[in-house]
mmCIF file of C-alpha atoms and ligand atoms in Angstrom:
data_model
loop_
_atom_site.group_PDB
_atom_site.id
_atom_site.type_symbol
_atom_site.label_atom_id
_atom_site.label_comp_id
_atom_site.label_asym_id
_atom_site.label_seq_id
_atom_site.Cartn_x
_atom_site.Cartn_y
_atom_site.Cartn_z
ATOM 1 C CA UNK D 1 19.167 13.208 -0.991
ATOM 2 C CA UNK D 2 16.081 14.810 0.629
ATOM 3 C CA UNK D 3 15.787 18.562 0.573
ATOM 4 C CA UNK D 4 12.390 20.164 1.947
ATOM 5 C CA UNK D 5 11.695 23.788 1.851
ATOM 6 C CA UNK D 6 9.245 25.453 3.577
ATOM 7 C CA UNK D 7 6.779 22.683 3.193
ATOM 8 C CA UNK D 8 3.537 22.847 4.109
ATOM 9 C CA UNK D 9 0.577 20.417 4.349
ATOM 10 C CA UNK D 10 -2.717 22.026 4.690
ATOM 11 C CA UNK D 11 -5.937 19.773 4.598
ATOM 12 C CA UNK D 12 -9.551 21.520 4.700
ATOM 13 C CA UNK D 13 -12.190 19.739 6.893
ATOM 14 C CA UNK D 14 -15.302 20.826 7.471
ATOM 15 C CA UNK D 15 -14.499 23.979 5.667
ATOM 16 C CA UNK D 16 -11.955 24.658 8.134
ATOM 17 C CA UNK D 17 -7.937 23.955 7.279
ATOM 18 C CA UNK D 18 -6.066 21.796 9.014
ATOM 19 C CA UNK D 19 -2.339 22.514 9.159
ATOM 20 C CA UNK D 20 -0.497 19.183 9.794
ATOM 21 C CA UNK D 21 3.038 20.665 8.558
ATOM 22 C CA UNK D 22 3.943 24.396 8.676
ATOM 23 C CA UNK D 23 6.842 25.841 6.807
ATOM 24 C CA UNK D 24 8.838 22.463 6.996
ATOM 25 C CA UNK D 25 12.450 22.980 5.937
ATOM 26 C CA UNK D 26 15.104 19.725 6.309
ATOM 27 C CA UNK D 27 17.791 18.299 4.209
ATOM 28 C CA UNK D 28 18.873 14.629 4.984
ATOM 29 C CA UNK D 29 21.835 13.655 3.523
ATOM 30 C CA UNK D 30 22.614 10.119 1.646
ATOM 31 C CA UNK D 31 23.132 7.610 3.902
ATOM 32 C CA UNK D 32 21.718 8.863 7.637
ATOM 33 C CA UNK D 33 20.132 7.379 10.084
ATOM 34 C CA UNK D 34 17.502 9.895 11.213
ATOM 35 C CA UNK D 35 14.563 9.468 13.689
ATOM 36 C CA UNK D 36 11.522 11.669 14.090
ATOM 37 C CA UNK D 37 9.826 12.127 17.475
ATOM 38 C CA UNK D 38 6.450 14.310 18.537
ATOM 39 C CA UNK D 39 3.580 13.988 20.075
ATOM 40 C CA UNK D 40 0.314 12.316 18.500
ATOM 41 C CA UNK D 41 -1.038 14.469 15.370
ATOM 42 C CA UNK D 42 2.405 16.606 15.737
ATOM 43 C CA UNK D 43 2.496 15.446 11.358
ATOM 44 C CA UNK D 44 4.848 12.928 11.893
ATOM 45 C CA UNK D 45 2.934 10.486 8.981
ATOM 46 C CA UNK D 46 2.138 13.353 6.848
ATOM 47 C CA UNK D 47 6.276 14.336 6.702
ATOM 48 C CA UNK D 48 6.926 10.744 5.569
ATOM 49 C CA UNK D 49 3.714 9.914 3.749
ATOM 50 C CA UNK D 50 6.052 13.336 1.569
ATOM 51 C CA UNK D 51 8.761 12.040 1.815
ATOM 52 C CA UNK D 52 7.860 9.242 0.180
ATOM 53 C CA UNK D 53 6.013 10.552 -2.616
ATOM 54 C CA UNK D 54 2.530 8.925 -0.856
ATOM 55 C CA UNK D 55 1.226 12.932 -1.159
ATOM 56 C CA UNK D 56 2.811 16.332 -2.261
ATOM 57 C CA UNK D 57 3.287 19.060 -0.347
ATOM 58 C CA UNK D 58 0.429 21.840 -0.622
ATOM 59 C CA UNK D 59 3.088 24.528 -0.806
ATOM 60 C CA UNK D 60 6.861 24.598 -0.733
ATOM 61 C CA UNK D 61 9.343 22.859 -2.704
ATOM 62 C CA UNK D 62 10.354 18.732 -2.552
ATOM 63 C CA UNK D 63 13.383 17.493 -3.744
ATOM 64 C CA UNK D 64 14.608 14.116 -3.662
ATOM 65 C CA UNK D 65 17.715 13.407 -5.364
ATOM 66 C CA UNK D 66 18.155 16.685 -7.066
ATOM 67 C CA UNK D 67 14.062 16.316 -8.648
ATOM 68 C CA UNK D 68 11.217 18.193 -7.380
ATOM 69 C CA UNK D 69 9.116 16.061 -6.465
ATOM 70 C CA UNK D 70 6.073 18.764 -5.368
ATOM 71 C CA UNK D 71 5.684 19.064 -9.656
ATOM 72 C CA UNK D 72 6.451 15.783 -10.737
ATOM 73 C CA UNK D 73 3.815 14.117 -13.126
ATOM 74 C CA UNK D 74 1.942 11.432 -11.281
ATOM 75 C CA UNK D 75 3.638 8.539 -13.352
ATOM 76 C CA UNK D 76 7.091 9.732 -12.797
ATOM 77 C CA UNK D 77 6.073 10.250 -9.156
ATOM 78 C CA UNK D 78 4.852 6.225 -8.776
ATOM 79 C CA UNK D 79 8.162 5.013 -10.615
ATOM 80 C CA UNK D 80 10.396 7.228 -8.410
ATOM 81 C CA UNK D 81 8.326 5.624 -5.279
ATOM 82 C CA UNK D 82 8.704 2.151 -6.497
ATOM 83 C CA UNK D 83 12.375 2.548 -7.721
ATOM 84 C CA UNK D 84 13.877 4.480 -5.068
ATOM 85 C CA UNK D 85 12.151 4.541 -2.147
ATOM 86 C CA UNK D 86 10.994 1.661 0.908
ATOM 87 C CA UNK D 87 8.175 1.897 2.865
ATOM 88 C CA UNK D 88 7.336 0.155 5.957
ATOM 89 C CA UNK D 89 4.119 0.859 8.156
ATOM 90 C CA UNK D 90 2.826 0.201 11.912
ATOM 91 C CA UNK D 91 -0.210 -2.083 10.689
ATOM 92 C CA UNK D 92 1.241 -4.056 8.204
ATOM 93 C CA UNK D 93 -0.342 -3.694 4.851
ATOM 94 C CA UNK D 94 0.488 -6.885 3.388
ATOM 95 C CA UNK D 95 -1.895 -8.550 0.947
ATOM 96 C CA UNK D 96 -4.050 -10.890 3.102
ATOM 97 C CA UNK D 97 -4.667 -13.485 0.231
ATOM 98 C CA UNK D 98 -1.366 -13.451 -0.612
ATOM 99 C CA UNK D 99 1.754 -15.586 0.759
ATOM 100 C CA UNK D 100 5.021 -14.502 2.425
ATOM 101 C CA UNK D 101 6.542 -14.848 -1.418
ATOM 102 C CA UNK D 102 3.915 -12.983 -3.030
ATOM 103 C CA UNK D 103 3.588 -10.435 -0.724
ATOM 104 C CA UNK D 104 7.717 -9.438 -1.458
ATOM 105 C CA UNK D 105 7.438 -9.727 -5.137
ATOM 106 C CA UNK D 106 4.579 -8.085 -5.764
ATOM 107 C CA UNK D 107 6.871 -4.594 -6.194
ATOM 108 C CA UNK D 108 9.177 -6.497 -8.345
ATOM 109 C CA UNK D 109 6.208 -7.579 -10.181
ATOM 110 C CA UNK D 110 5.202 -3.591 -10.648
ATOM 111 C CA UNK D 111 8.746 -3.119 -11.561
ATOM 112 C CA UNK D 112 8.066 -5.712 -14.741
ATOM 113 C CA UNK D 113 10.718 -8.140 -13.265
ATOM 114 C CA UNK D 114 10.265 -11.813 -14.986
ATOM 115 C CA UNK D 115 8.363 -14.235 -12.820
ATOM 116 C CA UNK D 116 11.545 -16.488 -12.039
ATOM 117 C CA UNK D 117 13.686 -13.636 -11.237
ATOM 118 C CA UNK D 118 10.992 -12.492 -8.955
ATOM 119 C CA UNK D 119 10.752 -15.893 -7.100
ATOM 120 C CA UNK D 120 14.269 -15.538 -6.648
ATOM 121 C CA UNK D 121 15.056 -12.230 -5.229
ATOM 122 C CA UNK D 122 12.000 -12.286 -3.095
ATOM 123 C CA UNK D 123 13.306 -15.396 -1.723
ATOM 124 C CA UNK D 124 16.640 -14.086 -1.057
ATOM 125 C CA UNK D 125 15.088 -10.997 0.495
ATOM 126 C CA UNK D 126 13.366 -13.232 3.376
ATOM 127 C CA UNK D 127 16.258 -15.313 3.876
ATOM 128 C CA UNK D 128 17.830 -11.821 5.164
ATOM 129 C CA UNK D 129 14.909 -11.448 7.232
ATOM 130 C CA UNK D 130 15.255 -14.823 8.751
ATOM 131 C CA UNK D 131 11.831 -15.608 7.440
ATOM 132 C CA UNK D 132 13.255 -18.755 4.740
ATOM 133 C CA UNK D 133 10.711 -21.405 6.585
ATOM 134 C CA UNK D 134 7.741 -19.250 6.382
ATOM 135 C CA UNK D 135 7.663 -18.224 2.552
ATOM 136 C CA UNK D 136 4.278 -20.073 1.799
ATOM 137 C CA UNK D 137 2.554 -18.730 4.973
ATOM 138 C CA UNK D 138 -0.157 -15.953 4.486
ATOM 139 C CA UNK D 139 -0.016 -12.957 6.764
ATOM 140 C CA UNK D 140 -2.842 -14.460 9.341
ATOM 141 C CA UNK D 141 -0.323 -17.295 9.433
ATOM 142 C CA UNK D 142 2.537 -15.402 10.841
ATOM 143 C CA UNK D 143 3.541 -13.745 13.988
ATOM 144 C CA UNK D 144 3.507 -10.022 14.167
ATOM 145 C CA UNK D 145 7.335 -10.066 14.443
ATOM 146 C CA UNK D 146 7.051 -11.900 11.459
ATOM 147 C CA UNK D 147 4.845 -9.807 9.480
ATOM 148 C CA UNK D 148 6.865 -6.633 10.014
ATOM 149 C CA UNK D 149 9.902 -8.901 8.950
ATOM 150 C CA UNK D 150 7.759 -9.869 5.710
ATOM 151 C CA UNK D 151 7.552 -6.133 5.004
ATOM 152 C CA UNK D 152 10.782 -5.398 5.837
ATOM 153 C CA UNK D 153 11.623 -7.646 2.686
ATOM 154 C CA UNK D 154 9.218 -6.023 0.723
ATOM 155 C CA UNK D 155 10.142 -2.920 1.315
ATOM 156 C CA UNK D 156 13.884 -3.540 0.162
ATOM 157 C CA UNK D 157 13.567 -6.099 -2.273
ATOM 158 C CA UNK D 158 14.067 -3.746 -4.952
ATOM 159 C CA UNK D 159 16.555 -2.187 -3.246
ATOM 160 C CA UNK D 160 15.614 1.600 -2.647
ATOM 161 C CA UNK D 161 17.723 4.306 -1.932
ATOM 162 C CA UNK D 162 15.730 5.404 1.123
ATOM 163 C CA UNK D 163 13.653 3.360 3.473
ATOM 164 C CA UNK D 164 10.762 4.952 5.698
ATOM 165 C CA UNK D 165 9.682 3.421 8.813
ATOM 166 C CA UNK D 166 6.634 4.755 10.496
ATOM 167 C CA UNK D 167 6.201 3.602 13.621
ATOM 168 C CA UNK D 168 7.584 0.211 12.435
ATOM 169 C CA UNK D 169 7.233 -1.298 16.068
ATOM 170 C CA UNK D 170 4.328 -0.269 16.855
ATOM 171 C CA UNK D 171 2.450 -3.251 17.510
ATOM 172 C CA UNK D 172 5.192 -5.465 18.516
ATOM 173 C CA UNK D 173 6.189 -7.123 21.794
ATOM 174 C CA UNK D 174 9.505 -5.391 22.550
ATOM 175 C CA UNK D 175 12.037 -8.756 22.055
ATOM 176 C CA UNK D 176 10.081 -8.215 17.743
ATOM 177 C CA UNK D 177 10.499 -4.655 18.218
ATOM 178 C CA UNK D 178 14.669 -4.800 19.104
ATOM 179 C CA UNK D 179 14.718 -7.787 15.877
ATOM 180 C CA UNK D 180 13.152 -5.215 14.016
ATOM 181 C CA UNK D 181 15.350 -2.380 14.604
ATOM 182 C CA UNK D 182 18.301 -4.400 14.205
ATOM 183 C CA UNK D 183 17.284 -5.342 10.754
ATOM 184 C CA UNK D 184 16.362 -1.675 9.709
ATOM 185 C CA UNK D 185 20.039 -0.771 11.332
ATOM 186 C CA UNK D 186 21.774 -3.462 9.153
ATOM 187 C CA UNK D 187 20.499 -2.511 6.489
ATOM 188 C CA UNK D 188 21.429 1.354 7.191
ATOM 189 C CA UNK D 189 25.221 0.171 7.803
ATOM 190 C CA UNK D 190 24.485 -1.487 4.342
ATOM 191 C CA UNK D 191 24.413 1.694 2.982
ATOM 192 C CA UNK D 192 20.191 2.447 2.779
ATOM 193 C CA UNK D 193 19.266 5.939 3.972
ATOM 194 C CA UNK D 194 16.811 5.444 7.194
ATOM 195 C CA UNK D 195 13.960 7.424 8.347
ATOM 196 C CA UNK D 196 12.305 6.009 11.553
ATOM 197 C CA UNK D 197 9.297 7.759 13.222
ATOM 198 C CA UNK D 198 9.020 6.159 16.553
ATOM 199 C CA UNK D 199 7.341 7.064 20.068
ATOM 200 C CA UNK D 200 9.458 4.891 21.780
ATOM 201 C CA UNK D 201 12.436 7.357 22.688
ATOM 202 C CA UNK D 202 14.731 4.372 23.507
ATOM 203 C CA UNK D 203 14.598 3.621 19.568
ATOM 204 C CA UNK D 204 14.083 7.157 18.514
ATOM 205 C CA UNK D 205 17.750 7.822 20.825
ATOM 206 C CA UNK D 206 19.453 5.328 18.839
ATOM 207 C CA UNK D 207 19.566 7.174 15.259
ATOM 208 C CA UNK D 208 22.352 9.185 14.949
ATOM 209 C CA UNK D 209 20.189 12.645 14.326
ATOM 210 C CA UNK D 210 16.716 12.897 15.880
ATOM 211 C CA UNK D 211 14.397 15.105 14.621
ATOM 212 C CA UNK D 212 11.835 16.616 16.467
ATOM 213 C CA UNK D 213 7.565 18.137 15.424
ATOM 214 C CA UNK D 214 5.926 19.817 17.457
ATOM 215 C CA UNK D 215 2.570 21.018 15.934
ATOM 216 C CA UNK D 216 3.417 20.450 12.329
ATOM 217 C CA UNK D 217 6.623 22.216 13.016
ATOM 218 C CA UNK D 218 10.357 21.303 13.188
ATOM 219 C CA UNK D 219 11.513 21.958 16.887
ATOM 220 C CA UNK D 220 14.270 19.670 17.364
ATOM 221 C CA UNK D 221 17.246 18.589 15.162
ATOM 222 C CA UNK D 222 20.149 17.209 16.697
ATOM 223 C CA UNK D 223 23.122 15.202 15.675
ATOM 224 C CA UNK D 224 24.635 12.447 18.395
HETATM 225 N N1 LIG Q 1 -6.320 13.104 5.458
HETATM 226 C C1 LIG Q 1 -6.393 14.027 6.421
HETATM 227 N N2 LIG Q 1 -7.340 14.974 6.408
HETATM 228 C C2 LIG Q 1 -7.374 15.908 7.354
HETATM 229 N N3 LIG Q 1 -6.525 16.020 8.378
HETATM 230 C C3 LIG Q 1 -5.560 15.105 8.453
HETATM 231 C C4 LIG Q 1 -5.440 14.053 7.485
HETATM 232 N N4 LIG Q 1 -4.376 13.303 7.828
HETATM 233 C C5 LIG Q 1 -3.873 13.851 8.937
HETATM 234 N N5 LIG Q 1 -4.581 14.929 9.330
HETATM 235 C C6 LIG Q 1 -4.321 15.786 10.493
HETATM 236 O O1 LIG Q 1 -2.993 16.267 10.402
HETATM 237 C C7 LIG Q 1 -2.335 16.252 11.654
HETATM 238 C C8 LIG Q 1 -1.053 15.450 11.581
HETATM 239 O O2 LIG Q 1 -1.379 14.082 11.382
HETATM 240 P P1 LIG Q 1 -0.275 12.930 11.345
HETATM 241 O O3 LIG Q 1 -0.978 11.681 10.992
HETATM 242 O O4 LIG Q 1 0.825 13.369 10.463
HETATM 243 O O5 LIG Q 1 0.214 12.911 12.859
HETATM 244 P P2 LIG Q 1 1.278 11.958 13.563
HETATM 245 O O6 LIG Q 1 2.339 12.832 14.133
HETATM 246 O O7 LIG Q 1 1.692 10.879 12.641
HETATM 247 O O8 LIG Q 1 0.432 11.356 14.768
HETATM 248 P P3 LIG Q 1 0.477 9.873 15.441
HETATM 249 O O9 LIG Q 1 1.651 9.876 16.352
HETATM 250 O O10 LIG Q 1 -0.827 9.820 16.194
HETATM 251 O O11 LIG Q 1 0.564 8.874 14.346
HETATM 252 C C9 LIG Q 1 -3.343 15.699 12.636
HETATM 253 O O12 LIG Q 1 -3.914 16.785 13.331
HETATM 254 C C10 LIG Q 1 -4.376 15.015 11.786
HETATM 255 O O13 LIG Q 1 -5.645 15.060 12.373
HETATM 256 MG MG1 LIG Q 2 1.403 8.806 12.615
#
């Protein structure tokens, strides 16, 4: 499914480059469950901020799915990142004005979905998340647990091919954080390919193959 080679990600600050991936090269098959531990600017994000199709590589080659990805035109880029591909984030990034509802159809609303079939598969998606008695409630009227569960939804409600966690339990008490990695692991034994960059090496230790950066570099790969 994924297929890096020698990826790099080079920013320039200050007139000075910053080298947050070096000479990256990873294939992740369909359907694993892979996590991705390092220390603190080790280029954890930037790898699935990639991944994802949130940035290109600066040199190297991307595929996903058999496309480059590093090339692709920007529109075919956004489609294959709303089509194919889940994301879900530390901090949230739900749309504060928006309800439980909205919030999960809004990508089915990008994908040109009509309004009642919208409604409905939204609502189905938080039903799976537990979340059926919150659906009107906007994000500062939900729990953290809650909100990660509302993006959870999103992020699968137009049921991707691959689903990237970063951090996803971040900022959660740990009884949210176990819900939440029980829902991303049902919905890997559903079949969804799962990416999960954790610190938390209890979580990290559960995916079957943990990868490991170290300074922008692979160190670690190994299968359970
Ligand atoms: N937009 C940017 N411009 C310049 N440098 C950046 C940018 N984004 C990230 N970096 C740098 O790239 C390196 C990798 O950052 P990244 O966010 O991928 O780390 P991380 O492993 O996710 O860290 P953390 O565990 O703290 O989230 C860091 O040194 C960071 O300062
Ligand atoms: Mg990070």
């Amino acid at each position: 499914m994924i297929e890096l080679s020698g990826v790099s990600r080079t920013w320039e600050v200050g007139g000075r480059p910053v080298h947050a991936l070096r000479d990256v090269t990873l294939s992740i098959g369909s359907g694993e469950y892979v996590s991705v531990m390092g220390p603190s600017g080790s280029g954890k994000s930037t790898l699935l901020s990639l991944l994802g199709g949130l940035d290109r590589p600066t040199a190297g080659s991307y595929r996903f799915e058999g496309r480059e990805v590093a090339s692709l035109p920007d529109d075919d880029l956004s489609r294959l990142r709303r089509e194919r591909i889940g994301f879900v984030f530390q901090s949230f990034h739900l749309v504060p004005r928006m309800t439980a509802l909205e919030n999960v159809a809004l990508p089915l609303l990008l994908a040109g979905v009509s309004p009642k079939d919208r409604t409905a598969r939204a609502a189905e998606a938080l039903a799976s998340v537990g979340l059926s008695p919150r659906l009107d409630h906007r994000p500062d009227q939900l729990s953290g647990g809650e909100k990660q569960r509302v993006c959870l939804a999103r992020a699968v409600v137009t049921r991707p091919g691959l689903l990237l966690a970063d951090e996803p339990t971040g900022n959660l008490d740990s009884a949210s954080g176990t819900e939440i990695v029980a829902l991303l692991e049902r919905l890997h034994a559903s079949g969804i390919t799962l990416l999960v960059v954790t610190h938390d090496a209890g979580i990290g230790g559960r995916a079957r193959r943990r990868v490991r950066l170290a300074d922008g570099r692979v160190t670690g790969d190994e299968a359970a």
